[in-house]
PDB file of C-alpha atoms in Angstrom:
ATOM      1  CA  UNK A   1       0.000   0.000   0.000  1.00 92.00           C
ATOM      2  CA  UNK A   2       1.261   3.476  -0.866  1.00 95.00           C
ATOM      3  CA  UNK A   3       0.694   6.825   0.773  1.00 97.00           C
ATOM      4  CA  UNK A   4       2.078  10.343   0.896  1.00 97.00           C
ATOM      5  CA  UNK A   5       4.658  11.182   3.561  1.00 98.00           C
ATOM      6  CA  UNK A   6       3.269  13.278   6.416  1.00 97.00           C
ATOM      7  CA  UNK A   7       5.123  16.594   6.583  1.00 97.00           C
ATOM      8  CA  UNK A   8       4.875  16.645  10.388  1.00 97.00           C
ATOM      9  CA  UNK A   9       4.037  20.364  10.493  1.00 96.00           C
ATOM     10  CA  UNK A  10       7.010  21.364   8.358  1.00 96.00           C
ATOM     11  CA  UNK A  11       9.683  19.051   9.764  1.00 98.00           C
ATOM     12  CA  UNK A  12       9.583  17.228   6.424  1.00 98.00           C
ATOM     13  CA  UNK A  13       9.602  19.166   3.165  1.00 98.00           C
ATOM     14  CA  UNK A  14       9.387  17.690  -0.321  1.00 97.00           C
ATOM     15  CA  UNK A  15      11.178  20.015  -2.722  1.00 96.00           C
ATOM     16  CA  UNK A  16      13.219  18.811  -5.680  1.00 94.00           C
ATOM     17  CA  UNK A  17      16.505  20.723  -6.053  1.00 89.00           C
ATOM     18  CA  UNK A  18      15.936  20.593  -9.828  1.00 88.00           C
ATOM     19  CA  UNK A  19      12.795  22.618 -10.642  1.00 87.00           C
ATOM     20  CA  UNK A  20      12.421  20.742 -13.954  1.00 88.00           C
ATOM     21  CA  UNK A  21      12.524  17.296 -12.327  1.00 87.00           C
ATOM     22  CA  UNK A  22       9.500  15.408 -10.960  1.00 86.00           C
ATOM     23  CA  UNK A  23       8.030  16.453  -7.628  1.00 91.00           C
ATOM     24  CA  UNK A  24       9.089  14.217  -4.743  1.00 94.00           C
ATOM     25  CA  UNK A  25       5.603  14.622  -3.219  1.00 95.00           C
ATOM     26  CA  UNK A  26       4.436  11.286  -4.604  1.00 93.00           C
ATOM     27  CA  UNK A  27       3.051   8.216  -2.829  1.00 96.00           C
ATOM     28  CA  UNK A  28       5.648   5.808  -1.446  1.00 97.00           C
ATOM     29  CA  UNK A  29       5.265   2.529   0.415  1.00 97.00           C
ATOM     30  CA  UNK A  30       3.533   3.013   3.743  1.00 97.00           C
ATOM     31  CA  UNK A  31       6.478   1.243   5.430  1.00 97.00           C
ATOM     32  CA  UNK A  32       8.966   3.780   4.004  1.00 98.00           C
ATOM     33  CA  UNK A  33       6.727   6.720   4.923  1.00 98.00           C
ATOM     34  CA  UNK A  34       6.305   5.451   8.493  1.00 98.00           C
ATOM     35  CA  UNK A  35      10.033   4.775   8.867  1.00 98.00           C
ATOM     36  CA  UNK A  36      11.025   8.288   7.763  1.00 98.00           C
ATOM     37  CA  UNK A  37       8.359   9.933   9.929  1.00 98.00           C
ATOM     38  CA  UNK A  38       9.510   7.896  12.939  1.00 98.00           C
ATOM     39  CA  UNK A  39      13.186   8.802  12.451  1.00 98.00           C
ATOM     40  CA  UNK A  40      12.346  12.508  12.075  1.00 98.00           C
ATOM     41  CA  UNK A  41      10.260  12.413  15.276  1.00 98.00           C
ATOM     42  CA  UNK A  42      12.959  10.468  17.142  1.00 97.00           C
ATOM     43  CA  UNK A  43      15.869  12.691  16.107  1.00 98.00           C
ATOM     44  CA  UNK A  44      13.866  15.941  15.984  1.00 97.00           C
ATOM     45  CA  UNK A  45      15.818  16.871  12.855  1.00 98.00           C
ATOM     46  CA  UNK A  46      14.064  18.431   9.871  1.00 98.00           C
ATOM     47  CA  UNK A  47      14.664  17.000   6.402  1.00 98.00           C
ATOM     48  CA  UNK A  48      14.057  17.852   2.775  1.00 98.00           C
ATOM     49  CA  UNK A  49      13.229  14.940   0.506  1.00 97.00           C
ATOM     50  CA  UNK A  50      14.296  15.790  -3.023  1.00 95.00           C
ATOM     51  CA  UNK A  51      13.460  12.500  -4.760  1.00 92.00           C
ATOM     52  CA  UNK A  52      11.033   9.623  -4.293  1.00 93.00           C
ATOM     53  CA  UNK A  53       9.614   7.643  -7.216  1.00 86.00           C
ATOM     54  CA  UNK A  54      10.474  10.153  -9.955  1.00 78.00           C
ATOM     55  CA  UNK A  55      13.798  11.005 -11.496  1.00 73.00           C
ATOM     56  CA  UNK A  56      16.604   8.876 -12.860  1.00 71.00           C
ATOM     57  CA  UNK A  57      18.094   6.141 -10.697  1.00 75.00           C
ATOM     58  CA  UNK A  58      19.939   2.882 -11.244  1.00 77.00           C
ATOM     59  CA  UNK A  59      17.857   0.347 -13.201  1.00 77.00           C
ATOM     60  CA  UNK A  60      17.098  -1.904 -10.194  1.00 81.00           C
ATOM     61  CA  UNK A  61      16.524   0.985  -7.779  1.00 83.00           C
ATOM     62  CA  UNK A  62      13.931   0.758  -5.019  1.00 89.00           C
ATOM     63  CA  UNK A  63      12.874   4.287  -6.066  1.00 78.00           C
ATOM     64  CA  UNK A  64      10.827   2.857  -8.946  1.00 81.00           C
ATOM     65  CA  UNK A  65       8.864   0.669  -6.503  1.00 87.00           C
ATOM     66  CA  UNK A  66       8.097   3.462  -4.041  1.00 91.00           C
ATOM     67  CA  UNK A  67      10.516   2.005  -1.503  1.00 96.00           C
ATOM     68  CA  UNK A  68      13.300   4.632  -1.621  1.00 95.00           C
ATOM     69  CA  UNK A  69      13.871   8.333  -1.215  1.00 96.00           C
ATOM     70  CA  UNK A  70      16.751  10.794  -1.259  1.00 96.00           C
ATOM     71  CA  UNK A  71      17.337  13.553   1.285  1.00 98.00           C
ATOM     72  CA  UNK A  72      19.452  16.550   0.278  1.00 97.00           C
ATOM     73  CA  UNK A  73      19.032  18.787   3.334  1.00 98.00           C
ATOM     74  CA  UNK A  74      18.992  18.207   7.066  1.00 98.00           C
ATOM     75  CA  UNK A  75      18.022  21.032   9.415  1.00 97.00           C
ATOM     76  CA  UNK A  76      18.119  23.438   6.466  1.00 97.00           C
ATOM     77  CA  UNK A  77      21.719  22.654   5.526  1.00 98.00           C
ATOM     78  CA  UNK A  78      23.041  20.575   2.660  1.00 98.00           C
ATOM     79  CA  UNK A  79      24.073  17.033   3.531  1.00 98.00           C
ATOM     80  CA  UNK A  80      27.644  17.785   2.387  1.00 97.00           C
ATOM     81  CA  UNK A  81      27.935  20.956   4.521  1.00 98.00           C
ATOM     82  CA  UNK A  82      30.785  20.111   6.929  1.00 96.00           C
ATOM     83  CA  UNK A  83      29.086  22.075   9.729  1.00 98.00           C
ATOM     84  CA  UNK A  84      26.180  19.635   9.478  1.00 97.00           C
ATOM     85  CA  UNK A  85      28.241  16.465   9.933  1.00 97.00           C
ATOM     86  CA  UNK A  86      27.140  15.636  13.471  1.00 98.00           C
ATOM     87  CA  UNK A  87      23.428  15.943  12.604  1.00 98.00           C
ATOM     88  CA  UNK A  88      23.846  13.856   9.442  1.00 98.00           C
ATOM     89  CA  UNK A  89      25.624  11.164  11.440  1.00 98.00           C
ATOM     90  CA  UNK A  90      22.857  11.090  14.090  1.00 98.00           C
ATOM     91  CA  UNK A  91      20.184  10.843  11.409  1.00 98.00           C
ATOM     92  CA  UNK A  92      21.980   8.067   9.519  1.00 98.00           C
ATOM     93  CA  UNK A  93      22.511   6.102  12.739  1.00 98.00           C
ATOM     94  CA  UNK A  94      18.783   6.316  13.534  1.00 98.00           C
ATOM     95  CA  UNK A  95      17.856   5.162  10.026  1.00 98.00           C
ATOM     96  CA  UNK A  96      20.390   2.304  10.085  1.00 97.00           C
ATOM     97  CA  UNK A  97      18.993   1.092  13.421  1.00 96.00           C
ATOM     98  CA  UNK A  98      15.392   1.022  12.177  1.00 96.00           C
ATOM     99  CA  UNK A  99      13.958  -2.489  11.742  1.00 95.00           C
ATOM    100  CA  UNK A 100      12.498  -1.746   8.293  1.00 96.00           C
ATOM    101  CA  UNK A 101      15.573  -0.219   6.625  1.00 97.00           C
ATOM    102  CA  UNK A 102      16.944  -1.954   3.524  1.00 97.00           C
ATOM    103  CA  UNK A 103      19.522   0.634   2.417  1.00 96.00           C
ATOM    104  CA  UNK A 104      21.134   3.582   4.149  1.00 97.00           C
ATOM    105  CA  UNK A 105      23.761   5.275   1.974  1.00 96.00           C
ATOM    106  CA  UNK A 106      25.450   8.580   2.745  1.00 97.00           C
ATOM    107  CA  UNK A 107      28.629  10.229   3.985  1.00 97.00           C
ATOM    108  CA  UNK A 108      28.913   8.170   7.205  1.00 97.00           C
ATOM    109  CA  UNK A 109      27.015   4.891   6.854  1.00 97.00           C
ATOM    110  CA  UNK A 110      26.651   2.718   3.758  1.00 96.00           C
ATOM    111  CA  UNK A 111      24.766  -0.462   4.518  1.00 97.00           C
ATOM    112  CA  UNK A 112      22.353  -2.782   2.759  1.00 96.00           C
ATOM    113  CA  UNK A 113      20.170  -5.047   4.920  1.00 94.00           C
ATOM    114  CA  UNK A 114      18.361  -8.186   3.878  1.00 88.00           C
ATOM    115  CA  UNK A 115      16.607  -9.535   6.951  1.00 82.00           C
ATOM    116  CA  UNK A 116      19.295 -10.092   9.590  1.00 83.00           C
ATOM    117  CA  UNK A 117      22.136  -9.896   7.027  1.00 89.00           C
ATOM    118  CA  UNK A 118      23.928  -6.518   7.012  1.00 94.00           C
ATOM    119  CA  UNK A 119      26.259  -5.818   4.120  1.00 94.00           C
ATOM    120  CA  UNK A 120      28.749  -2.942   4.448  1.00 96.00           C
ATOM    121  CA  UNK A 121      29.047  -0.987   1.173  1.00 94.00           C
ATOM    122  CA  UNK A 122      31.819   1.637   1.640  1.00 94.00           C
ATOM    123  CA  UNK A 123      32.201   1.750  -2.162  1.00 94.00           C
ATOM    124  CA  UNK A 124      28.835   3.556  -2.366  1.00 94.00           C
ATOM    125  CA  UNK A 125      29.929   6.515  -0.217  1.00 95.00           C
ATOM    126  CA  UNK A 126      31.392   8.425  -3.154  1.00 92.00           C
ATOM    127  CA  UNK A 127      27.971   8.493  -4.873  1.00 92.00           C
ATOM    128  CA  UNK A 128      26.171   9.623  -1.698  1.00 94.00           C
ATOM    129  CA  UNK A 129      28.266  12.426  -0.172  1.00 95.00           C
ATOM    130  CA  UNK A 130      25.705  15.130  -1.030  1.00 96.00           C
ATOM    131  CA  UNK A 131      22.518  13.216  -0.213  1.00 95.00           C
ATOM    132  CA  UNK A 132      21.176  10.343   1.829  1.00 97.00           C
ATOM    133  CA  UNK A 133      19.594   7.420   0.022  1.00 96.00           C
ATOM    134  CA  UNK A 134      17.192   5.491   2.218  1.00 97.00           C
ATOM    135  CA  UNK A 135      15.051   2.502   1.298  1.00 96.00           C
ATOM    136  CA  UNK A 136      12.703   0.183   3.153  1.00 96.00           C
ATOM    137  CA  UNK A 137      12.511  -3.592   2.979  1.00 91.00           C
ATOM    138  CA  UNK A 138       8.858  -3.474   1.855  1.00 86.00           C
TER     139      UNK A 138
END
């Protein structure tokens, strides 16, 4: 089942950094939406989601199934802003610890989970220094 992500009174915004690209305000899996809302509430950090099911991603991407999103800003600052490192790390740790996470790629953590199996993917860091890629298992 798909649904729109709750903006939690402005803690979550959905603005694409490319005005010509598809809006990220599209339905995603209810599991992904709930996971992101829970992490935002837990960390009390605001986020901007700049991609969900639209845009161009790798051919087997979870984005096309409504199970992935990209975050380009955290607490109003870009993910690659060095002054935002501590907040990005806290957010990634909360996502990585969530039971429903399948992928958490970014500047600090790069893991893929399949059930209890956790695969470290440090090779993916270089493609995720300016955004967080997060996907859910369902």
